[in-house]
Tab-separated table of C-alpha atoms in Angstrom:
chain	number	residue	atom	x	y	z
I	1	UNK	CA	-22.982	2.615	-14.825
I	2	UNK	CA	-20.172	0.030	-14.894
I	3	UNK	CA	-17.088	0.686	-16.973
I	4	UNK	CA	-17.332	-0.686	-20.494
I	5	UNK	CA	-15.794	-4.055	-21.116
I	6	UNK	CA	-12.484	-4.186	-22.855
I	7	UNK	CA	-13.792	-5.903	-25.950
I	8	UNK	CA	-12.149	-9.198	-25.029
I	9	UNK	CA	-14.582	-12.115	-24.869
I	10	UNK	CA	-14.191	-12.594	-21.119
I	11	UNK	CA	-17.143	-13.775	-19.080
I	12	UNK	CA	-17.910	-12.991	-15.453
I	13	UNK	CA	-16.235	-16.306	-14.609
I	14	UNK	CA	-13.109	-15.198	-16.448
I	15	UNK	CA	-13.040	-12.029	-14.365
I	16	UNK	CA	-13.120	-14.175	-11.226
I	17	UNK	CA	-10.412	-16.509	-12.459
I	18	UNK	CA	-8.204	-13.948	-14.194
I	19	UNK	CA	-8.783	-10.472	-12.759
I	20	UNK	CA	-5.289	-9.399	-13.777
I	21	UNK	CA	-5.955	-10.200	-17.417
I	22	UNK	CA	-9.284	-8.390	-17.280
I	23	UNK	CA	-7.674	-5.299	-15.775
I	24	UNK	CA	-4.862	-5.412	-18.339
I	25	UNK	CA	-7.381	-5.594	-21.165
I	26	UNK	CA	-9.346	-2.618	-19.849
I	27	UNK	CA	-6.178	-0.533	-19.577
I	28	UNK	CA	-4.918	-1.481	-23.015
I	29	UNK	CA	-8.306	-0.713	-24.529
I	30	UNK	CA	-8.112	2.757	-22.959
I	31	UNK	CA	-4.441	3.252	-23.891
I	32	UNK	CA	-5.043	5.721	-26.752
I	33	UNK	CA	-7.206	7.840	-24.466
I	34	UNK	CA	-4.656	7.644	-21.637
I	35	UNK	CA	-1.803	8.705	-23.905
I	36	UNK	CA	-3.901	11.549	-25.288
I	37	UNK	CA	-4.579	12.641	-21.702
I	38	UNK	CA	-0.856	12.634	-20.915
I	39	UNK	CA	-0.083	14.728	-23.994
I	40	UNK	CA	-2.920	17.155	-23.347
I	41	UNK	CA	-1.853	17.855	-19.749
I	42	UNK	CA	1.723	18.262	-20.966
I	43	UNK	CA	0.653	20.791	-23.605
I	44	UNK	CA	-1.002	23.093	-21.066
I	45	UNK	CA	1.204	23.125	-17.945
I	46	UNK	CA	-0.327	24.642	-14.811
I	47	UNK	CA	1.350	25.556	-11.533
I	48	UNK	CA	0.476	24.565	-7.966
I	49	UNK	CA	-3.174	24.976	-6.973
I	50	UNK	CA	-3.989	26.399	-10.421
I	51	UNK	CA	-4.410	23.083	-12.284
I	52	UNK	CA	-8.023	23.642	-13.328
I	53	UNK	CA	-7.711	22.436	-16.932
I	54	UNK	CA	-5.616	19.442	-15.889
I	55	UNK	CA	-8.185	18.414	-13.290
I	56	UNK	CA	-11.022	18.571	-15.820
I	57	UNK	CA	-9.024	16.462	-18.268
I	58	UNK	CA	-8.107	13.888	-15.628
I	59	UNK	CA	-11.633	13.541	-14.297
I	60	UNK	CA	-13.315	13.134	-17.693
I	61	UNK	CA	-12.445	9.465	-18.476
I	62	UNK	CA	-13.242	8.437	-14.905
I	63	UNK	CA	-16.629	10.118	-14.945
I	64	UNK	CA	-17.441	8.534	-18.308
I	65	UNK	CA	-16.864	5.092	-16.803
I	66	UNK	CA	-19.105	5.574	-13.812
I	67	UNK	CA	-16.762	6.854	-11.109
I	68	UNK	CA	-18.456	9.081	-8.532
I	69	UNK	CA	-16.615	12.407	-8.657
I	70	UNK	CA	-16.098	14.823	-5.770
I	71	UNK	CA	-14.224	18.015	-6.615
I	72	UNK	CA	-12.797	20.712	-4.381
I	73	UNK	CA	-12.172	18.258	-1.554
I	74	UNK	CA	-10.101	19.273	1.506
I	75	UNK	CA	-10.987	22.896	0.647
I	76	UNK	CA	-8.603	22.674	-2.308
I	77	UNK	CA	-10.248	23.683	-5.602
I	78	UNK	CA	-7.960	21.475	-7.698
I	79	UNK	CA	-8.159	18.346	-5.544
I	80	UNK	CA	-10.640	15.589	-6.314
I	81	UNK	CA	-11.766	12.101	-5.363
I	82	UNK	CA	-13.128	9.661	-7.952
I	83	UNK	CA	-14.662	6.497	-6.452
I	84	UNK	CA	-15.815	3.200	-7.942
I	85	UNK	CA	-17.072	0.107	-6.128
I	86	UNK	CA	-18.046	-0.640	-2.545
I	87	UNK	CA	-15.633	-3.320	-1.320
I	88	UNK	CA	-14.153	-3.294	2.160
I	89	UNK	CA	-10.573	-2.772	0.932
I	90	UNK	CA	-10.134	0.772	-0.380
I	91	UNK	CA	-7.287	1.183	-2.858
I	92	UNK	CA	-6.067	4.739	-3.403
I	93	UNK	CA	-4.238	5.791	-6.577
I	94	UNK	CA	-2.689	9.256	-6.547
I	95	UNK	CA	-2.655	11.461	-9.630
I	96	UNK	CA	-0.382	14.495	-9.848
I	97	UNK	CA	-0.665	17.141	-12.556
I	98	UNK	CA	1.092	20.333	-11.469
I	99	UNK	CA	4.008	21.658	-13.514
I	100	UNK	CA	7.199	23.590	-12.799
I	101	UNK	CA	7.668	27.317	-13.428
I	102	UNK	CA	9.242	28.097	-16.807
I	103	UNK	CA	10.035	24.473	-17.767
I	104	UNK	CA	6.568	22.933	-17.656
I	105	UNK	CA	6.207	19.191	-17.118
I	106	UNK	CA	9.896	18.532	-16.495
I	107	UNK	CA	8.913	16.144	-13.709
I	108	UNK	CA	6.508	14.153	-15.866
I	109	UNK	CA	3.366	14.696	-13.827
I	110	UNK	CA	1.367	14.291	-17.029
I	111	UNK	CA	2.510	10.650	-17.023
I	112	UNK	CA	1.578	10.280	-13.355
I	113	UNK	CA	-1.963	11.527	-13.942
I	114	UNK	CA	-2.557	9.352	-16.990
I	115	UNK	CA	-1.165	6.195	-15.376
I	116	UNK	CA	-3.292	6.796	-12.272
I	117	UNK	CA	-6.424	7.082	-14.414
I	118	UNK	CA	-5.432	3.913	-16.266
I	119	UNK	CA	-4.897	1.970	-13.059
I	120	UNK	CA	-8.256	3.192	-11.797
I	121	UNK	CA	-10.038	2.036	-14.957
I	122	UNK	CA	-8.341	-1.360	-14.810
I	123	UNK	CA	-9.253	-1.905	-11.164
I	124	UNK	CA	-12.841	-0.729	-11.694
I	125	UNK	CA	-13.228	-3.585	-14.182
I	126	UNK	CA	-12.658	-6.117	-11.387
I	127	UNK	CA	-13.655	-4.160	-8.268
I	128	UNK	CA	-16.684	-6.298	-7.471
I	129	UNK	CA	-14.771	-9.529	-7.998
I	130	UNK	CA	-11.966	-8.402	-5.685
I	131	UNK	CA	-14.157	-6.803	-3.033
I	132	UNK	CA	-12.385	-3.463	-3.328
I	133	UNK	CA	-13.285	0.184	-3.599
I	134	UNK	CA	-11.132	2.058	-6.110
I	135	UNK	CA	-10.342	5.706	-5.450
I	136	UNK	CA	-8.343	7.909	-7.791
I	137	UNK	CA	-7.205	10.994	-5.902
I	138	UNK	CA	-6.363	14.204	-7.692
I	139	UNK	CA	-3.523	15.670	-5.648
I	140	UNK	CA	-2.443	19.214	-6.535
I	141	UNK	CA	0.733	21.137	-5.795
I	142	UNK	CA	3.326	18.404	-5.302
I	143	UNK	CA	6.150	20.586	-6.598
I	144	UNK	CA	5.419	23.317	-4.096
I	145	UNK	CA	2.492	23.479	-1.743
I	146	UNK	CA	2.149	19.965	-0.354
I	147	UNK	CA	-1.309	19.100	-1.627
I	148	UNK	CA	-1.169	15.559	-0.267
I	149	UNK	CA	-0.079	16.794	3.153
I	150	UNK	CA	-3.090	19.093	3.350
I	151	UNK	CA	-5.400	16.345	2.100
I	152	UNK	CA	-3.962	13.906	4.647
I	153	UNK	CA	-4.376	16.371	7.501
I	154	UNK	CA	-7.963	17.109	6.448
I	155	UNK	CA	-9.063	13.463	6.498
I	156	UNK	CA	-9.236	12.702	2.784
I	157	UNK	CA	-7.253	9.469	3.160
I	158	UNK	CA	-8.915	8.281	6.375
I	159	UNK	CA	-10.703	5.325	4.732
I	160	UNK	CA	-7.805	4.276	2.465
I	161	UNK	CA	-6.083	0.962	3.196
I	162	UNK	CA	-3.275	1.375	0.638
I	163	UNK	CA	-2.036	4.208	-1.583
I	164	UNK	CA	0.051	4.004	-4.765
I	165	UNK	CA	1.425	6.009	-7.655
I	166	UNK	CA	4.263	5.800	-10.175
I	167	UNK	CA	6.642	8.621	-11.017
I	168	UNK	CA	8.690	8.831	-14.229
I	169	UNK	CA	12.461	9.040	-14.178
I	170	UNK	CA	15.478	8.067	-16.276
I	171	UNK	CA	15.483	4.505	-14.878
I	172	UNK	CA	13.136	2.068	-13.153
I	173	UNK	CA	13.450	2.077	-9.353
I	174	UNK	CA	11.065	-0.012	-7.276
I	175	UNK	CA	11.993	0.970	-3.712
I	176	UNK	CA	12.422	4.654	-4.522
I	177	UNK	CA	13.757	6.849	-1.735
I	178	UNK	CA	13.140	10.520	-1.074
I	179	UNK	CA	14.402	13.125	1.357
I	180	UNK	CA	12.494	14.971	4.046
I	181	UNK	CA	12.080	18.620	3.036
I	182	UNK	CA	11.569	21.985	4.709
I	183	UNK	CA	10.534	24.810	2.354
I	184	UNK	CA	11.555	28.129	3.919
I	185	UNK	CA	11.367	31.852	3.355
I	186	UNK	CA	13.860	33.922	5.366
I	187	UNK	CA	13.193	37.661	5.317
I	188	UNK	CA	15.736	40.166	6.635
I	189	UNK	CA	14.661	43.662	7.676
I	190	UNK	CA	17.088	46.576	7.803
I	191	UNK	CA	16.832	50.306	7.130
I	192	UNK	CA	16.856	52.027	3.749
I	193	UNK	CA	19.274	54.914	3.163
I	194	UNK	CA	20.983	56.674	0.268
I	195	UNK	CA	23.825	54.328	-0.612
I	196	UNK	CA	26.164	57.244	-1.448
I	197	UNK	CA	24.973	60.295	0.499
I	198	UNK	CA	24.174	58.635	3.821
I	199	UNK	CA	25.148	54.944	3.864
I	200	UNK	CA	25.898	55.159	7.584
I	201	UNK	CA	22.192	55.529	8.257
I	202	UNK	CA	21.360	52.261	6.572
I	203	UNK	CA	21.227	48.693	7.781
I	204	UNK	CA	21.736	46.507	4.728
I	205	UNK	CA	19.365	43.549	4.501
I	206	UNK	CA	21.161	42.493	1.312
I	207	UNK	CA	24.377	42.190	3.291
I	208	UNK	CA	22.526	40.006	5.788
I	209	UNK	CA	21.725	37.677	2.887
I	210	UNK	CA	25.393	37.655	1.834
I	211	UNK	CA	26.646	36.801	5.325
I	212	UNK	CA	24.002	34.111	5.637
I	213	UNK	CA	24.919	32.471	2.346
I	214	UNK	CA	28.613	32.483	3.240
I	215	UNK	CA	27.751	30.813	6.546
I	216	UNK	CA	25.553	28.237	4.807
I	217	UNK	CA	28.288	27.555	2.269
I	218	UNK	CA	30.807	26.904	5.024
I	219	UNK	CA	28.277	24.725	6.857
I	220	UNK	CA	28.057	22.407	3.842
I	221	UNK	CA	31.425	20.804	4.571
I	222	UNK	CA	30.093	19.656	7.962
I	223	UNK	CA	26.688	18.333	6.918
I	224	UNK	CA	25.665	14.817	7.797
I	225	UNK	CA	25.301	12.288	4.964
I	226	UNK	CA	22.093	12.968	3.077
I	227	UNK	CA	21.643	16.512	4.346
I	228	UNK	CA	21.329	19.189	1.669
I	229	UNK	CA	20.539	22.884	1.477
I	230	UNK	CA	20.012	25.021	-1.592
I	231	UNK	CA	18.186	28.208	-2.402
I	232	UNK	CA	17.905	31.518	-4.188
I	233	UNK	CA	17.805	35.231	-3.389
I	234	UNK	CA	14.221	36.132	-4.249
I	235	UNK	CA	14.522	39.789	-3.157
I	236	UNK	CA	17.853	41.606	-2.919
I	237	UNK	CA	16.789	45.246	-3.049
I	238	UNK	CA	15.238	47.693	-5.496
I	239	UNK	CA	18.075	49.942	-6.775
I	240	UNK	CA	21.868	50.203	-6.490
I	241	UNK	CA	21.675	53.613	-4.801
I	242	UNK	CA	19.260	52.490	-2.073
I	243	UNK	CA	20.545	50.470	0.848
I	244	UNK	CA	18.177	47.449	0.848
I	245	UNK	CA	15.760	47.606	3.745
I	246	UNK	CA	14.362	44.184	2.909
I	247	UNK	CA	15.824	41.023	1.414
I	248	UNK	CA	14.539	37.469	1.148
I	249	UNK	CA	16.029	34.023	0.739
I	250	UNK	CA	13.989	31.033	-0.424
I	251	UNK	CA	15.676	27.837	0.717
I	252	UNK	CA	15.062	24.112	0.725
I	253	UNK	CA	16.555	22.034	3.516
I	254	UNK	CA	16.610	18.282	2.906
I	255	UNK	CA	17.682	15.247	4.912
I	256	UNK	CA	17.328	11.474	4.896
I	257	UNK	CA	14.670	11.532	7.602
I	258	UNK	CA	12.721	13.885	9.791
I	259	UNK	CA	15.142	13.674	12.719
I	260	UNK	CA	18.077	14.620	10.513
I	261	UNK	CA	15.993	17.433	9.006
I	262	UNK	CA	15.335	18.821	12.488
I	263	UNK	CA	19.102	18.835	13.107
I	264	UNK	CA	19.761	20.623	9.826
I	265	UNK	CA	17.039	23.168	10.576
I	266	UNK	CA	18.703	24.012	13.892
I	267	UNK	CA	22.103	24.512	12.258
I	268	UNK	CA	20.774	26.484	9.289
I	269	UNK	CA	18.751	28.713	11.606
I	270	UNK	CA	21.990	29.696	13.336
I	271	UNK	CA	23.324	30.844	9.945
I	272	UNK	CA	20.200	32.919	9.316
I	273	UNK	CA	20.583	34.481	12.746
I	274	UNK	CA	24.272	35.181	12.127
I	275	UNK	CA	23.460	37.134	8.971
I	276	UNK	CA	21.010	39.332	10.850
I	277	UNK	CA	23.276	39.802	13.837
I	278	UNK	CA	26.320	40.741	11.790
I	279	UNK	CA	24.473	43.459	9.870
I	280	UNK	CA	22.221	44.901	12.560
I	281	UNK	CA	19.104	43.556	10.899
I	282	UNK	CA	16.221	41.487	12.142
I	283	UNK	CA	14.946	38.355	10.454
I	284	UNK	CA	11.967	36.048	10.342
I	285	UNK	CA	11.677	32.460	9.127
I	286	UNK	CA	8.462	31.296	7.528
I	287	UNK	CA	7.503	27.849	6.298
I	288	UNK	CA	6.310	28.307	2.708
I	289	UNK	CA	4.710	24.861	2.333
I	290	UNK	CA	4.061	21.905	4.635
I	291	UNK	CA	7.151	19.916	5.558
I	292	UNK	CA	7.590	16.748	3.497
I	293	UNK	CA	8.638	13.551	5.235
I	294	UNK	CA	10.772	10.837	3.663
I	295	UNK	CA	9.225	7.942	1.741
I	296	UNK	CA	8.656	4.820	3.838
I	297	UNK	CA	7.187	2.371	1.319
I	298	UNK	CA	5.368	-0.777	2.382
I	299	UNK	CA	7.492	-3.903	1.856
I	300	UNK	CA	4.561	-6.113	0.850
I	301	UNK	CA	3.413	-3.696	-1.826
I	302	UNK	CA	6.991	-3.245	-3.035
I	303	UNK	CA	7.404	-6.991	-3.466
I	304	UNK	CA	4.183	-7.246	-5.465
I	305	UNK	CA	5.054	-4.245	-7.650
I	306	UNK	CA	8.561	-5.556	-8.360
I	307	UNK	CA	7.116	-8.831	-9.629
I	308	UNK	CA	4.694	-7.018	-11.919
I	309	UNK	CA	7.120	-4.520	-13.395
I	310	UNK	CA	9.642	-7.269	-14.149
I	311	UNK	CA	6.870	-9.330	-15.736
I	312	UNK	CA	6.262	-6.376	-18.061
I	313	UNK	CA	9.833	-6.693	-19.321
I	314	UNK	CA	11.356	-3.842	-17.363
I	315	UNK	CA	14.665	-4.159	-15.520
I	316	UNK	CA	14.696	-2.029	-12.363
I	317	UNK	CA	17.998	-1.261	-10.691
I	318	UNK	CA	19.215	-3.775	-8.121
I	319	UNK	CA	17.722	-3.406	-4.620
I	320	UNK	CA	21.152	-2.798	-3.090
I	321	UNK	CA	21.567	0.304	-5.268
I	322	UNK	CA	18.177	1.883	-4.599
I	323	UNK	CA	19.195	3.731	-1.431
I	324	UNK	CA	21.993	5.457	-3.344
I	325	UNK	CA	19.546	7.323	-5.594
I	326	UNK	CA	17.284	9.602	-3.568
I	327	UNK	CA	14.707	11.350	-5.723
I	328	UNK	CA	14.599	14.760	-4.131
I	329	UNK	CA	11.428	15.094	-2.062
I	330	UNK	CA	7.722	14.347	-2.427
I	331	UNK	CA	4.592	14.864	-0.372
I	332	UNK	CA	3.809	11.210	-1.060
I	333	UNK	CA	6.320	10.602	1.740
I	334	UNK	CA	3.811	11.982	4.229
I	335	UNK	CA	1.175	9.588	2.903
I	336	UNK	CA	3.456	6.550	3.187
I	337	UNK	CA	4.299	7.502	6.766
I	338	UNK	CA	0.632	7.021	7.644
I	339	UNK	CA	-0.791	4.598	5.061
I	340	UNK	CA	0.858	1.520	3.490
I	341	UNK	CA	1.951	2.810	0.117
I	342	UNK	CA	4.513	2.883	-2.673
I	343	UNK	CA	6.008	5.501	-4.984
I	344	UNK	CA	8.169	3.616	-7.512
I	345	UNK	CA	9.907	5.248	-10.457
I	346	UNK	CA	9.087	4.094	-13.977
I	347	UNK	CA	11.811	4.670	-16.522
I	348	UNK	CA	11.576	6.665	-19.736
I	349	UNK	CA	14.217	7.364	-22.372
I	350	UNK	CA	15.144	10.961	-21.568
I	351	UNK	CA	18.323	11.098	-23.641
I	352	UNK	CA	20.490	11.686	-20.587
I	353	UNK	CA	18.221	14.347	-19.075
I	354	UNK	CA	16.973	14.063	-15.520
I	355	UNK	CA	13.874	15.450	-13.867
I	356	UNK	CA	13.578	19.240	-13.612
I	357	UNK	CA	15.555	19.735	-16.812
I	358	UNK	CA	13.984	21.003	-20.057
I	359	UNK	CA	15.157	17.837	-21.799
I	360	UNK	CA	13.075	15.735	-19.421
I	361	UNK	CA	10.011	17.858	-20.179
I	362	UNK	CA	10.493	17.135	-23.880
I	363	UNK	CA	10.953	13.426	-23.173
I	364	UNK	CA	7.735	13.211	-21.146
I	365	UNK	CA	5.666	12.858	-24.319
I	366	UNK	CA	7.927	10.601	-26.377
I	367	UNK	CA	7.231	6.951	-27.213
I	368	UNK	CA	8.909	5.660	-24.053
I	369	UNK	CA	6.803	8.034	-21.958
I	370	UNK	CA	3.661	6.736	-23.628
I	371	UNK	CA	4.726	3.199	-22.810
I	372	UNK	CA	5.342	4.287	-19.191
I	373	UNK	CA	1.724	5.454	-19.004
I	374	UNK	CA	0.347	2.002	-19.858
I	375	UNK	CA	3.054	-0.006	-18.082
I	376	UNK	CA	2.647	2.093	-14.961
I	377	UNK	CA	-1.125	1.691	-14.995
I	378	UNK	CA	-0.892	-2.071	-15.508
I	379	UNK	CA	1.776	-2.513	-12.821
I	380	UNK	CA	-0.230	-0.550	-10.255
I	381	UNK	CA	-3.449	-2.395	-11.057
I	382	UNK	CA	-1.767	-5.785	-10.915
I	383	UNK	CA	-0.106	-4.869	-7.603
I	384	UNK	CA	-3.456	-4.005	-6.055
I	385	UNK	CA	-4.977	-7.193	-7.443
I	386	UNK	CA	-2.170	-9.367	-6.064
I	387	UNK	CA	-2.500	-7.861	-2.605
I	388	UNK	CA	-6.295	-7.927	-2.599
I	389	UNK	CA	-6.291	-11.639	-3.476
I	390	UNK	CA	-3.683	-12.539	-0.853
I	391	UNK	CA	-5.609	-13.066	2.381
I	392	UNK	CA	-2.584	-12.427	4.590
I	393	UNK	CA	-1.813	-9.083	2.969
I	394	UNK	CA	-5.468	-8.143	2.742
I	395	UNK	CA	-6.043	-8.815	6.449
I	396	UNK	CA	-2.865	-6.932	7.347
I	397	UNK	CA	-3.937	-3.836	5.421
I	398	UNK	CA	-7.458	-3.921	6.846
I	399	UNK	CA	-6.133	-4.324	10.389
I	400	UNK	CA	-3.803	-1.354	9.862
I	401	UNK	CA	-6.767	0.679	8.633
I	402	UNK	CA	-8.909	-0.213	11.641
I	403	UNK	CA	-6.097	0.725	14.029
I	404	UNK	CA	-5.509	4.020	12.253
I	405	UNK	CA	-9.198	4.890	12.368
I	406	UNK	CA	-9.309	4.092	16.090
I	407	UNK	CA	-6.295	6.356	16.628
I	408	UNK	CA	-8.048	9.146	14.714
I	409	UNK	CA	-11.125	8.819	16.916
């Protein structure tokens, strides 16, 4: 069944003449439901690949409005695809809903999910008029696990001509930047021994961790601009009187692009090796989650989004300042490296808190966060409408899609 009309007295002709207004009206009519969705996801935070309640909540308003729902796609139980329409231009909107350990939705993924649903409902209202297919993707495990990377590799996005989402932050940023990311586990293996009676028989894996972290700390002064490394000791031993036979570091390596990340990986690996060598241990490096690439947003979509977000009364930071504020890392970077896409930041009043702080989690359900849900949905829908109605952009996106599908074959 088609999505219900917004209640505004707009005829089919009005939808043809003013699809943006029709989409806006549909989103605003659903605003109470969208805000309730944001608050409900926030109230029950779920970690990577365990977002079962959040998925059910996110799917519900889409299913009620006639979207065809596929769950468990890409062999991921908490990934889904919700489709409406049959136009040649497929518009993908990405919803995230995983939370952080201990501090819940301190990255505002509840806002992301609700705004994605809102954009989907708005675009469904005018899908036939625009000749588009609207797809809302449920993408799990952004914080750790790389859900979008797995979905991309498994063909979920193969028919998508453009992909979009908005992410909350302390300020509005249109051309948001992110860093490439390697998520690593480094395990050192030594030999246990009594730390007092026979320490000479031991090979201390905990010491290997110490040497490694000293080496990494000294490396920091020689890193290239944009390179970062940070981590924790996840296993340092079991008791003070037992020489640790096993120790583990969990580390993130980040860089401005994939080439710089490869360089950092080479240099950090030498530090890991040094820790093992100095202590007579062995070590192994394991990739915990797929590597994230940097965001490479599409300039045409950025231009359209900037116009819409400004029209909504928001004041994003100046373009010349955007590159100075990288956002950490996101698996949406991998999507934008393959598909024309955008990942702008929509501002909320967080009282000075930034993402991944408890204060930001609290702010993710305040009045400004609720406004970000509707503004984000409207801005995304209007962006898709502007591009779909512009024949030059539409042809460009369709040509890119055809070329990508030929490359896949």
